[in-house]
PDB file of C-alpha atoms and ligand atoms in Angstrom:
ATOM      1  CA  MET A 290     107.444 153.790  50.299  1.00  0.00           C
ATOM      2  CA  HIS A 291     110.888 154.838  51.500  1.00  0.00           C
ATOM      3  CA  HIS A 292     113.851 155.109  49.174  1.00  0.00           C
ATOM      4  CA  ASP A 293     117.579 154.813  49.708  1.00  0.00           C
ATOM      5  CA  ILE A 294     119.320 158.016  50.708  1.00  0.00           C
ATOM      6  CA  TRP A 295     122.684 159.211  49.446  1.00  0.00           C
ATOM      7  CA  PHE A 296     124.612 159.824  52.659  1.00  0.00           C
ATOM      8  CA  ASN A 297     128.172 161.194  52.537  1.00  0.00           C
ATOM      9  CA  GLY A 298     129.099 159.470  49.318  1.00  0.00           C
ATOM     10  CA  LYS A 299     126.998 156.338  49.140  1.00  0.00           C
ATOM     11  CA  LEU A 300     123.419 155.121  49.036  1.00  0.00           C
ATOM     12  CA  VAL A 301     122.198 153.724  52.345  1.00  0.00           C
ATOM     13  CA  PRO A 302     118.804 152.326  53.372  1.00  0.00           C
ATOM     14  CA  TYR A 303     116.342 154.988  54.578  1.00  0.00           C
ATOM     15  CA  GLU A 304     116.550 153.753  58.192  1.00  0.00           C
ATOM     16  CA  LYS A 305     120.331 154.106  58.291  1.00  0.00           C
ATOM     17  CA  ALA A 306     120.475 157.744  57.228  1.00  0.00           C
ATOM     18  CA  THR A 307     120.498 159.167  60.768  1.00  0.00           C
ATOM     19  CA  LEU A 308     122.376 161.860  62.659  1.00  0.00           C
ATOM     20  CA  HIS A 309     123.361 162.425  66.272  1.00  0.00           C
ATOM     21  CA  VAL A 310     121.220 164.680  68.484  1.00  0.00           C
ATOM     22  CA  LEU A 311     124.310 166.725  69.317  1.00  0.00           C
ATOM     23  CA  SER A 312     124.891 167.658  65.678  1.00  0.00           C
ATOM     24  CA  HIS A 313     125.373 171.409  65.278  1.00  0.00           C
ATOM     25  CA  VAL A 314     122.449 171.665  62.853  1.00  0.00           C
ATOM     26  CA  VAL A 315     119.939 170.447  65.447  1.00  0.00           C
ATOM     27  CA  HIS A 316     120.860 173.281  67.794  1.00  0.00           C
ATOM     28  CA  TYR A 317     121.548 176.156  65.420  1.00  0.00           C
ATOM     29  CA  GLY A 318     119.806 175.369  62.122  1.00  0.00           C
ATOM     30  CA  SER A 319     123.157 175.268  60.317  1.00  0.00           C
ATOM     31  CA  SER A 320     122.215 173.657  57.027  1.00  0.00           C
ATOM     32  CA  VAL A 321     121.840 174.632  53.398  1.00  0.00           C
ATOM     33  CA  PHE A 322     119.594 172.759  51.035  1.00  0.00           C
ATOM     34  CA  GLU A 323     117.847 172.535  47.699  1.00  0.00           C
ATOM     35  CA  GLY A 324     114.479 171.445  46.388  1.00  0.00           C
ATOM     36  CA  ILE A 325     114.535 170.011  42.873  1.00  0.00           C
ATOM     37  CA  ARG A 326     111.959 168.173  40.803  1.00  0.00           C
ATOM     38  CA  CYS A 327     112.347 165.258  38.456  1.00  0.00           C
ATOM     39  CA  TYR A 328     109.515 165.095  35.912  1.00  0.00           C
ATOM     40  CA  ASP A 329     108.080 162.110  34.101  1.00  0.00           C
ATOM     41  CA  THR A 330     107.963 163.784  30.684  1.00  0.00           C
ATOM     42  CA  GLU A 331     106.682 162.244  27.460  1.00  0.00           C
ATOM     43  CA  ARG A 332     110.344 161.884  26.495  1.00  0.00           C
ATOM     44  CA  GLY A 333     111.431 160.142  29.689  1.00  0.00           C
ATOM     45  CA  SER A 334     112.372 161.232  33.206  1.00  0.00           C
ATOM     46  CA  GLY A 335     114.207 164.529  33.425  1.00  0.00           C
ATOM     47  CA  VAL A 336     115.542 166.599  36.318  1.00  0.00           C
ATOM     48  CA  PHE A 337     114.585 170.254  35.950  1.00  0.00           C
ATOM     49  CA  ARG A 338     117.538 172.687  35.955  1.00  0.00           C
ATOM     50  CA  LEU A 339     119.788 170.385  37.946  1.00  0.00           C
ATOM     51  CA  ARG A 340     122.951 172.428  37.316  1.00  0.00           C
ATOM     52  CA  GLU A 341     121.353 175.650  38.573  1.00  0.00           C
ATOM     53  CA  HIS A 342     120.053 173.985  41.735  1.00  0.00           C
ATOM     54  CA  ILE A 343     123.363 172.350  42.590  1.00  0.00           C
ATOM     55  CA  ARG A 344     125.132 175.608  41.873  1.00  0.00           C
ATOM     56  CA  ARG A 345     122.799 177.446  44.258  1.00  0.00           C
ATOM     57  CA  LEU A 346     123.557 174.777  46.887  1.00  0.00           C
ATOM     58  CA  PHE A 347     127.264 175.544  46.537  1.00  0.00           C
ATOM     59  CA  ASP A 348     126.532 179.286  46.651  1.00  0.00           C
ATOM     60  CA  SER A 349     124.517 178.856  49.859  1.00  0.00           C
ATOM     61  CA  ALA A 350     127.314 176.737  51.361  1.00  0.00           C
ATOM     62  CA  LYS A 351     129.953 179.298  50.414  1.00  0.00           C
ATOM     63  CA  ILE A 352     128.019 182.141  52.049  1.00  0.00           C
ATOM     64  CA  TYR A 353     127.967 180.073  55.258  1.00  0.00           C
ATOM     65  CA  ARG A 354     131.657 179.077  54.960  1.00  0.00           C
ATOM     66  CA  MET A 355     130.787 175.395  54.570  1.00  0.00           C
ATOM     67  CA  THR A 356     133.075 173.355  52.362  1.00  0.00           C
ATOM     68  CA  ILE A 357     131.179 170.660  50.499  1.00  0.00           C
ATOM     69  CA  PRO A 358     133.673 167.816  50.015  1.00  0.00           C
ATOM     70  CA  TYR A 359     132.370 167.060  46.503  1.00  0.00           C
ATOM     71  CA  THR A 360     132.326 168.824  43.157  1.00  0.00           C
ATOM     72  CA  ILE A 361     129.228 170.138  41.399  1.00  0.00           C
ATOM     73  CA  GLU A 362     129.572 167.284  38.887  1.00  0.00           C
ATOM     74  CA  GLU A 363     129.790 164.698  41.672  1.00  0.00           C
ATOM     75  CA  LEU A 364     126.609 165.951  43.337  1.00  0.00           C
ATOM     76  CA  GLU A 365     124.817 166.041  39.982  1.00  0.00           C
ATOM     77  CA  ALA A 366     125.817 162.420  39.402  1.00  0.00           C
ATOM     78  CA  ALA A 367     124.825 161.524  42.976  1.00  0.00           C
ATOM     79  CA  THR A 368     121.403 163.107  42.433  1.00  0.00           C
ATOM     80  CA  LEU A 369     120.834 161.065  39.279  1.00  0.00           C
ATOM     81  CA  GLU A 370     122.043 157.915  41.032  1.00  0.00           C
ATOM     82  CA  THR A 371     119.655 158.475  43.947  1.00  0.00           C
ATOM     83  CA  ILE A 372     116.683 158.998  41.611  1.00  0.00           C
ATOM     84  CA  ALA A 373     117.575 155.979  39.487  1.00  0.00           C
ATOM     85  CA  SER A 374     117.914 153.754  42.548  1.00  0.00           C
ATOM     86  CA  SER A 375     114.453 154.815  43.794  1.00  0.00           C
ATOM     87  CA  GLY A 376     112.817 153.614  40.589  1.00  0.00           C
ATOM     88  CA  LEU A 377     110.622 156.747  40.683  1.00  0.00           C
ATOM     89  CA  LYS A 378     109.831 158.337  37.359  1.00  0.00           C
ATOM     90  CA  ALA A 379     108.880 161.636  38.970  1.00  0.00           C
ATOM     91  CA  CYS A 380     109.995 162.849  42.375  1.00  0.00           C
ATOM     92  CA  TYR A 381     111.042 165.728  44.583  1.00  0.00           C
ATOM     93  CA  ILE A 382     114.748 165.795  45.386  1.00  0.00           C
ATOM     94  CA  ARG A 383     116.180 167.224  48.573  1.00  0.00           C
ATOM     95  CA  PRO A 384     119.942 167.684  48.791  1.00  0.00           C
ATOM     96  CA  VAL A 385     120.977 169.011  52.222  1.00  0.00           C
ATOM     97  CA  VAL A 386     124.390 169.903  53.568  1.00  0.00           C
ATOM     98  CA  TYR A 387     124.644 170.416  57.325  1.00  0.00           C
ATOM     99  CA  ARG A 388     127.069 170.947  60.176  1.00  0.00           C
ATOM    100  CA  GLY A 389     127.423 167.702  62.076  1.00  0.00           C
ATOM    101  CA  MET A 390     129.409 166.654  65.123  1.00  0.00           C
ATOM    102  CA  GLY A 391     132.212 168.622  66.738  1.00  0.00           C
ATOM    103  CA  SER A 392     131.805 171.574  69.010  1.00  0.00           C
ATOM    104  CA  LEU A 393     128.459 172.642  70.410  1.00  0.00           C
ATOM    105  CA  GLY A 394     129.580 176.230  70.571  1.00  0.00           C
ATOM    106  CA  VAL A 395     128.132 178.611  68.083  1.00  0.00           C
ATOM    107  CA  ASN A 396     131.356 178.536  66.049  1.00  0.00           C
ATOM    108  CA  PRO A 397     130.894 175.644  63.606  1.00  0.00           C
ATOM    109  CA  LEU A 398     134.202 175.933  61.752  1.00  0.00           C
ATOM    110  CA  LYS A 399     135.595 172.683  63.150  1.00  0.00           C
ATOM    111  CA  ASN A 400     132.390 170.627  62.836  1.00  0.00           C
ATOM    112  CA  ASP A 401     131.901 167.904  60.248  1.00  0.00           C
ATOM    113  CA  VAL A 402     130.035 168.857  57.091  1.00  0.00           C
ATOM    114  CA  GLU A 403     127.629 166.126  56.014  1.00  0.00           C
ATOM    115  CA  THR A 404     126.004 165.792  52.584  1.00  0.00           C
ATOM    116  CA  VAL A 405     122.703 164.045  52.002  1.00  0.00           C
ATOM    117  CA  ILE A 406     120.386 163.572  49.011  1.00  0.00           C
ATOM    118  CA  ALA A 407     116.893 162.180  49.524  1.00  0.00           C
ATOM    119  CA  VAL A 408     114.019 161.704  47.075  1.00  0.00           C
ATOM    120  CA  TRP A 409     110.299 161.208  47.539  1.00  0.00           C
ATOM    121  CA  GLU A 410     107.028 161.527  45.689  1.00  0.00           C
ATOM    122  CA  TRP A 411     105.427 164.941  46.079  1.00  0.00           C
ATOM    123  CA  GLY A 412     102.364 166.215  44.255  1.00  0.00           C
ATOM    124  CA  ALA A 413     101.078 169.784  43.937  1.00  0.00           C
ATOM    125  CA  TYR A 414     102.504 171.678  46.944  1.00  0.00           C
ATOM    126  CA  LEU A 415      99.611 174.061  47.477  1.00  0.00           C
ATOM    127  CA  GLY A 416      96.914 171.425  46.939  1.00  0.00           C
ATOM    128  CA  PRO A 417      95.735 169.468  43.894  1.00  0.00           C
ATOM    129  CA  GLU A 418      93.248 172.137  42.770  1.00  0.00           C
ATOM    130  CA  ALA A 419      95.635 175.042  43.237  1.00  0.00           C
ATOM    131  CA  LEU A 420      97.247 174.949  39.794  1.00  0.00           C
ATOM    132  CA  GLU A 421      93.868 175.458  38.173  1.00  0.00           C
ATOM    133  CA  SER A 422      91.671 177.347  40.617  1.00  0.00           C
ATOM    134  CA  GLY A 423      94.316 179.368  42.420  1.00  0.00           C
ATOM    135  CA  VAL A 424      94.973 179.897  46.116  1.00  0.00           C
ATOM    136  CA  ASP A 425      93.759 182.313  48.772  1.00  0.00           C
ATOM    137  CA  VAL A 426      96.565 184.143  50.545  1.00  0.00           C
ATOM    138  CA  HIS A 427      97.133 186.975  52.976  1.00  0.00           C
ATOM    139  CA  VAL A 428      99.927 189.432  53.617  1.00  0.00           C
ATOM    140  CA  ALA A 429     101.968 187.947  56.445  1.00  0.00           C
ATOM    141  CA  SER A 430     102.461 189.836  59.687  1.00  0.00           C
ATOM    142  CA  TRP A 431     106.051 188.533  59.735  1.00  0.00           C
ATOM    143  CA  SER A 432     108.474 190.267  57.358  1.00  0.00           C
ATOM    144  CA  ARG A 433     111.150 188.730  55.184  1.00  0.00           C
ATOM    145  CA  MET A 434     114.559 189.076  56.831  1.00  0.00           C
ATOM    146  CA  ALA A 435     116.202 192.478  56.442  1.00  0.00           C
ATOM    147  CA  PRO A 436     119.413 192.837  54.420  1.00  0.00           C
ATOM    148  CA  ASN A 437     122.507 192.171  56.478  1.00  0.00           C
ATOM    149  CA  THR A 438     120.667 190.086  59.053  1.00  0.00           C
ATOM    150  CA  PHE A 439     120.444 186.701  57.346  1.00  0.00           C
ATOM    151  CA  PRO A 440     121.653 186.337  53.761  1.00  0.00           C
ATOM    152  CA  ALA A 441     118.445 186.046  51.733  1.00  0.00           C
ATOM    153  CA  MET A 442     120.241 184.615  48.709  1.00  0.00           C
ATOM    154  CA  ALA A 443     121.301 181.530  50.674  1.00  0.00           C
ATOM    155  CA  LYS A 444     118.772 178.718  50.903  1.00  0.00           C
ATOM    156  CA  ALA A 445     119.641 177.957  54.505  1.00  0.00           C
ATOM    157  CA  GLY A 446     117.728 175.798  56.973  1.00  0.00           C
ATOM    158  CA  GLY A 447     117.546 178.553  59.586  1.00  0.00           C
ATOM    159  CA  ASN A 448     115.733 180.890  57.169  1.00  0.00           C
ATOM    160  CA  TYR A 449     112.794 178.543  57.277  1.00  0.00           C
ATOM    161  CA  LEU A 450     112.062 179.374  60.908  1.00  0.00           C
ATOM    162  CA  ASN A 451     110.837 182.688  59.528  1.00  0.00           C
ATOM    163  CA  ALA A 452     109.111 180.901  56.634  1.00  0.00           C
ATOM    164  CA  SER A 453     107.323 178.471  58.925  1.00  0.00           C
ATOM    165  CA  LEU A 454     106.000 181.308  61.106  1.00  0.00           C
ATOM    166  CA  VAL A 455     104.521 182.765  57.925  1.00  0.00           C
ATOM    167  CA  LYS A 456     103.113 179.436  56.758  1.00  0.00           C
ATOM    168  CA  MET A 457     101.622 178.496  60.152  1.00  0.00           C
ATOM    169  CA  ASP A 458      99.890 181.876  60.493  1.00  0.00           C
ATOM    170  CA  ALA A 459      98.490 181.564  56.974  1.00  0.00           C
ATOM    171  CA  VAL A 460      97.106 178.072  57.525  1.00  0.00           C
ATOM    172  CA  LEU A 461      95.739 178.844  61.006  1.00  0.00           C
ATOM    173  CA  ASN A 462      93.915 181.838  59.538  1.00  0.00           C
ATOM    174  CA  GLY A 463      92.405 179.796  56.725  1.00  0.00           C
ATOM    175  CA  TYR A 464      94.768 180.817  53.904  1.00  0.00           C
ATOM    176  CA  ASN A 465      96.993 178.638  51.730  1.00  0.00           C
ATOM    177  CA  GLU A 466     100.045 180.853  51.998  1.00  0.00           C
ATOM    178  CA  GLY A 467     101.385 184.176  53.247  1.00  0.00           C
ATOM    179  CA  ILE A 468     103.105 186.908  51.250  1.00  0.00           C
ATOM    180  CA  MET A 469     106.002 188.511  53.081  1.00  0.00           C
ATOM    181  CA  LEU A 470     106.884 192.166  52.744  1.00  0.00           C
ATOM    182  CA  ASN A 471     110.499 193.215  53.104  1.00  0.00           C
ATOM    183  CA  LYS A 472     111.936 195.579  55.690  1.00  0.00           C
ATOM    184  CA  GLU A 473     110.789 198.631  53.709  1.00  0.00           C
ATOM    185  CA  GLY A 474     107.251 197.249  53.362  1.00  0.00           C
ATOM    186  CA  TYR A 475     107.550 196.254  49.697  1.00  0.00           C
ATOM    187  CA  VAL A 476     106.366 192.883  48.419  1.00  0.00           C
ATOM    188  CA  ALA A 477     109.033 190.177  48.753  1.00  0.00           C
ATOM    189  CA  GLU A 478     107.746 186.627  48.276  1.00  0.00           C
ATOM    190  CA  GLY A 479     105.784 183.723  49.760  1.00  0.00           C
ATOM    191  CA  SER A 480     107.184 181.462  52.483  1.00  0.00           C
ATOM    192  CA  GLY A 481     108.463 179.103  49.787  1.00  0.00           C
ATOM    193  CA  GLU A 482     107.642 180.807  46.494  1.00  0.00           C
ATOM    194  CA  ASN A 483     108.498 183.866  44.456  1.00  0.00           C
ATOM    195  CA  LEU A 484     105.668 186.135  43.368  1.00  0.00           C
ATOM    196  CA  PHE A 485     104.645 187.672  40.048  1.00  0.00           C
ATOM    197  CA  ILE A 486     102.073 190.390  39.502  1.00  0.00           C
ATOM    198  CA  ILE A 487     100.406 191.353  36.226  1.00  0.00           C
ATOM    199  CA  ARG A 488      98.724 194.641  35.384  1.00  0.00           C
ATOM    200  CA  ASP A 489      97.795 195.902  31.926  1.00  0.00           C
ATOM    201  CA  GLY A 490      99.729 193.113  30.254  1.00  0.00           C
ATOM    202  CA  VAL A 491     103.036 193.890  31.995  1.00  0.00           C
ATOM    203  CA  ILE A 492     104.573 191.373  34.402  1.00  0.00           C
ATOM    204  CA  TYR A 493     106.334 192.577  37.551  1.00  0.00           C
ATOM    205  CA  THR A 494     108.387 190.791  40.189  1.00  0.00           C
ATOM    206  CA  ALA A 495     110.629 191.926  43.030  1.00  0.00           C
ATOM    207  CA  PRO A 496     114.320 192.343  42.111  1.00  0.00           C
ATOM    208  CA  SER A 497     116.646 189.707  43.503  1.00  0.00           C
ATOM    209  CA  SER A 498     118.440 192.402  45.511  1.00  0.00           C
ATOM    210  CA  LEU A 499     115.356 192.968  47.697  1.00  0.00           C
ATOM    211  CA  SER A 500     115.648 190.092  50.196  1.00  0.00           C
ATOM    212  CA  ILE A 501     114.174 187.322  48.099  1.00  0.00           C
ATOM    213  CA  LEU A 502     115.513 183.909  47.257  1.00  0.00           C
ATOM    214  CA  PRO A 503     116.592 184.061  43.610  1.00  0.00           C
ATOM    215  CA  GLY A 504     114.242 181.305  42.494  1.00  0.00           C
ATOM    216  CA  ILE A 505     115.052 179.032  39.615  1.00  0.00           C
ATOM    217  CA  THR A 506     111.382 178.801  38.627  1.00  0.00           C
ATOM    218  CA  ARG A 507     111.307 182.613  38.788  1.00  0.00           C
ATOM    219  CA  ASP A 508     114.185 182.725  36.321  1.00  0.00           C
ATOM    220  CA  THR A 509     112.415 180.133  34.149  1.00  0.00           C
ATOM    221  CA  VAL A 510     109.206 182.183  34.101  1.00  0.00           C
ATOM    222  CA  ILE A 511     111.064 185.410  33.269  1.00  0.00           C
ATOM    223  CA  THR A 512     112.599 183.599  30.278  1.00  0.00           C
ATOM    224  CA  LEU A 513     109.336 181.998  29.128  1.00  0.00           C
ATOM    225  CA  ALA A 514     107.260 185.174  29.559  1.00  0.00           C
ATOM    226  CA  SER A 515     109.820 187.219  27.609  1.00  0.00           C
ATOM    227  CA  GLU A 516     109.747 184.632  24.837  1.00  0.00           C
ATOM    228  CA  LEU A 517     105.953 184.886  24.759  1.00  0.00           C
ATOM    229  CA  GLY A 518     106.447 188.584  24.077  1.00  0.00           C
ATOM    230  CA  TYR A 519     105.651 190.011  27.520  1.00  0.00           C
ATOM    231  CA  ARG A 520     107.576 192.792  29.186  1.00  0.00           C
ATOM    232  CA  VAL A 521     108.912 191.583  32.535  1.00  0.00           C
ATOM    233  CA  GLU A 522     110.079 194.235  34.984  1.00  0.00           C
ATOM    234  CA  GLU A 523     111.952 193.643  38.222  1.00  0.00           C
ATOM    235  CA  ARG A 524     110.933 196.451  40.527  1.00  0.00           C
ATOM    236  CA  GLN A 525     109.713 197.390  43.996  1.00  0.00           C
ATOM    237  CA  ILE A 526     106.059 196.452  44.393  1.00  0.00           C
ATOM    238  CA  PRO A 527     103.962 198.221  47.047  1.00  0.00           C
ATOM    239  CA  ARG A 528     101.493 196.098  49.020  1.00  0.00           C
ATOM    240  CA  GLU A 529      98.410 197.722  47.513  1.00  0.00           C
ATOM    241  CA  ALA A 530      99.550 196.807  43.995  1.00  0.00           C
ATOM    242  CA  LEU A 531      98.645 193.235  44.974  1.00  0.00           C
ATOM    243  CA  TYR A 532      95.006 194.160  45.522  1.00  0.00           C
ATOM    244  CA  ILE A 533      94.553 195.898  42.163  1.00  0.00           C
ATOM    245  CA  ALA A 534      96.494 193.391  40.072  1.00  0.00           C
ATOM    246  CA  ASP A 535      94.832 191.774  37.069  1.00  0.00           C
ATOM    247  CA  GLU A 536      96.612 188.488  37.825  1.00  0.00           C
ATOM    248  CA  LEU A 537      98.980 187.180  40.472  1.00  0.00           C
ATOM    249  CA  PHE A 538     100.875 183.939  40.697  1.00  0.00           C
ATOM    250  CA  PHE A 539     103.508 182.156  42.765  1.00  0.00           C
ATOM    251  CA  THR A 540     106.483 180.295  41.332  1.00  0.00           C
ATOM    252  CA  GLY A 541     108.638 177.646  42.955  1.00  0.00           C
ATOM    253  CA  THR A 542     109.958 174.164  42.492  1.00  0.00           C
ATOM    254  CA  ALA A 543     107.279 172.789  44.792  1.00  0.00           C
ATOM    255  CA  ALA A 544     104.493 175.231  43.811  1.00  0.00           C
ATOM    256  CA  GLU A 545     105.442 175.349  40.086  1.00  0.00           C
ATOM    257  CA  VAL A 546     103.234 178.150  38.645  1.00  0.00           C
ATOM    258  CA  THR A 547     100.294 178.576  41.043  1.00  0.00           C
ATOM    259  CA  PRO A 548      97.675 181.297  40.458  1.00  0.00           C
ATOM    260  CA  ILE A 549      96.542 183.432  43.402  1.00  0.00           C
ATOM    261  CA  ARG A 550      92.840 184.175  43.421  1.00  0.00           C
ATOM    262  CA  SER A 551      92.601 186.410  46.479  1.00  0.00           C
ATOM    263  CA  VAL A 552      94.852 188.431  48.782  1.00  0.00           C
ATOM    264  CA  ASP A 553      93.524 189.607  52.176  1.00  0.00           C
ATOM    265  CA  LYS A 554      90.073 188.692  50.820  1.00  0.00           C
ATOM    266  CA  HIS A 555      90.432 191.054  47.856  1.00  0.00           C
ATOM    267  CA  VAL A 556      89.452 189.089  44.756  1.00  0.00           C
ATOM    268  CA  ILE A 557      92.230 189.261  42.163  1.00  0.00           C
ATOM    269  CA  GLY A 558      91.016 189.970  38.626  1.00  0.00           C
ATOM    270  CA  SER A 559      88.152 187.647  37.813  1.00  0.00           C
ATOM    271  CA  GLY A 560      88.916 185.416  40.813  1.00  0.00           C
ATOM    272  CA  LYS A 561      90.069 182.678  38.479  1.00  0.00           C
ATOM    273  CA  ARG A 562      93.328 181.784  36.815  1.00  0.00           C
ATOM    274  CA  GLY A 563      94.024 184.649  34.397  1.00  0.00           C
ATOM    275  CA  PRO A 564      94.899 184.394  30.692  1.00  0.00           C
ATOM    276  CA  ILE A 565      98.580 185.366  30.972  1.00  0.00           C
ATOM    277  CA  THR A 566      99.102 183.046  33.942  1.00  0.00           C
ATOM    278  CA  THR A 567      97.532 180.267  31.867  1.00  0.00           C
ATOM    279  CA  GLU A 568      99.813 181.025  28.926  1.00  0.00           C
ATOM    280  CA  ILE A 569     102.902 180.926  31.141  1.00  0.00           C
ATOM    281  CA  GLN A 570     101.747 177.728  32.854  1.00  0.00           C
ATOM    282  CA  ASN A 571     101.245 176.133  29.448  1.00  0.00           C
ATOM    283  CA  ALA A 572     104.726 177.151  28.299  1.00  0.00           C
ATOM    284  CA  PHE A 573     106.139 175.654  31.517  1.00  0.00           C
ATOM    285  CA  PHE A 574     104.089 172.452  31.173  1.00  0.00           C
ATOM    286  CA  GLU A 575     105.283 172.095  27.577  1.00  0.00           C
ATOM    287  CA  VAL A 576     108.786 171.588  28.996  1.00  0.00           C
ATOM    288  CA  ILE A 577     108.044 169.527  32.092  1.00  0.00           C
ATOM    289  CA  LYS A 578     105.189 167.390  30.760  1.00  0.00           C
ATOM    290  CA  LYS A 579     105.938 167.094  27.056  1.00  0.00           C
ATOM    291  CA  GLY A 580     109.711 167.210  27.459  1.00  0.00           C
ATOM    292  CA  ASN A 581     109.922 169.840  24.725  1.00  0.00           C
ATOM    293  CA  ASP A 582     113.109 171.456  25.987  1.00  0.00           C
ATOM    294  CA  PRO A 583     114.769 174.030  23.687  1.00  0.00           C
ATOM    295  CA  HIS A 584     116.735 175.552  26.592  1.00  0.00           C
ATOM    296  CA  GLY A 585     118.304 172.284  27.736  1.00  0.00           C
ATOM    297  CA  TRP A 586     116.682 172.577  31.169  1.00  0.00           C
ATOM    298  CA  LEU A 587     116.100 168.838  31.630  1.00  0.00           C
ATOM    299  CA  THR A 588     118.777 166.302  32.551  1.00  0.00           C
ATOM    300  CA  ALA A 589     117.802 162.762  31.639  1.00  0.00           C
ATOM    301  CA  VAL A 590     117.841 160.169  34.406  1.00  0.00           C
ATOM    302  CA  PRO A 591     119.898 157.193  33.196  1.00  0.00           C
ATOM    303  CA  VAL A 592     117.526 154.262  32.993  1.00  0.00           C
ATOM    304  CA  ASN A 593     120.302 151.676  33.074  1.00  0.00           C
ATOM    305  CA  ALA A 594     121.288 152.842  36.563  1.00  0.00           C
ATOM    306  CA  ALA A 595     117.837 151.930  37.874  1.00  0.00           C
ATOM    307  CA  VAL A 596     117.604 148.903  40.130  1.00  0.00           C
TER     308      VAL A 596
HETATM  309  N1  PMP B 630     111.479 181.676  47.791  1.00  0.00           N
HETATM  310  C1  PMP B 630     111.651 180.857  48.838  1.00  0.00           C
HETATM  311  C2  PMP B 630     111.733 181.427  50.198  1.00  0.00           C
HETATM  312  C3  PMP B 630     111.740 179.464  48.632  1.00  0.00           C
HETATM  313  O1  PMP B 630     111.903 178.633  49.664  1.00  0.00           O
HETATM  314  C4  PMP B 630     111.641 178.944  47.323  1.00  0.00           C
HETATM  315  C5  PMP B 630     111.715 177.472  47.084  1.00  0.00           C
HETATM  316  N2  PMP B 630     113.044 177.051  46.908  1.00  0.00           N
HETATM  317  C6  PMP B 630     111.456 179.848  46.276  1.00  0.00           C
HETATM  318  C7  PMP B 630     111.382 181.207  46.540  1.00  0.00           C
HETATM  319  C8  PMP B 630     111.373 179.377  44.847  1.00  0.00           C
HETATM  320  O2  PMP B 630     112.628 178.977  44.385  1.00  0.00           O
HETATM  321  P1  PMP B 630     112.779 177.856  43.263  1.00  0.00           P
HETATM  322  O3  PMP B 630     111.958 178.302  42.118  1.00  0.00           O
HETATM  323  O4  PMP B 630     114.229 177.843  42.948  1.00  0.00           O
HETATM  324  O5  PMP B 630     112.294 176.586  43.848  1.00  0.00           O
END
């Protein structure tokens, strides 16, 4: 079923939310976007870390010199309105800001900036079994963009040309996902997920300065793992550290906390979801399923706004 889309300030029917083929974004990938989840918790529907996602959208837009003609508060309210109007209790939310009509030169400074928020139902991103059994991945032959080429901290549409090369190669070779190395050959992240590696009870992840997207689930997991008493270190991870890890997992809004059971056909640990991964997943599920939210990460969806 299709839901109304928030399009430049108001909800419109799905069919009406269209753009012109000569929009700048179609030719040059000039968009920034977010992926957010709304969970149907035991205490009602809640959007996970809405403020942080909308803030990252504004950060991405600023990096690309796009002026979003709304405030953070307005886009938060628009997100809640779009969810409420869909009647969905749980959904994936996709705000996107793009360069519209104007010049078709590369310079987009005079083009319109359009703002859209869409919602849809989306289950486990890496497959229904992935959260429990884990996924099989390989190291991608395509690298994550080098510093000072594309800004890695911006969640920009064009970045996902690189990501989709990685994802297509993974799937065509029989893997669920690819892990990108950075320019120096150190572990960066998946095509749409950050990566954590566990060895001898210590949890490692790449620092946000090393060409990764600073993931909001990554930040969540760093907080939860620290609270569980684990040491979490942000440091450069060589490729071979993947193969000898005790546990590995991906994090992301779509992927949530997904264990990795093999890399380049090396079995990771016992080949099953590991104990620390399970503990972290449980701490995450406590928030998003039970609605037990000591950090204030969930924003309630107003029921009275529902149609
Ligand atoms: N890295 C990349 C390249 C991504 O596309 C995503 C998904 N937004 C992530 C990491 C995870 O970020 P988050 O936890 O904020 O969804």
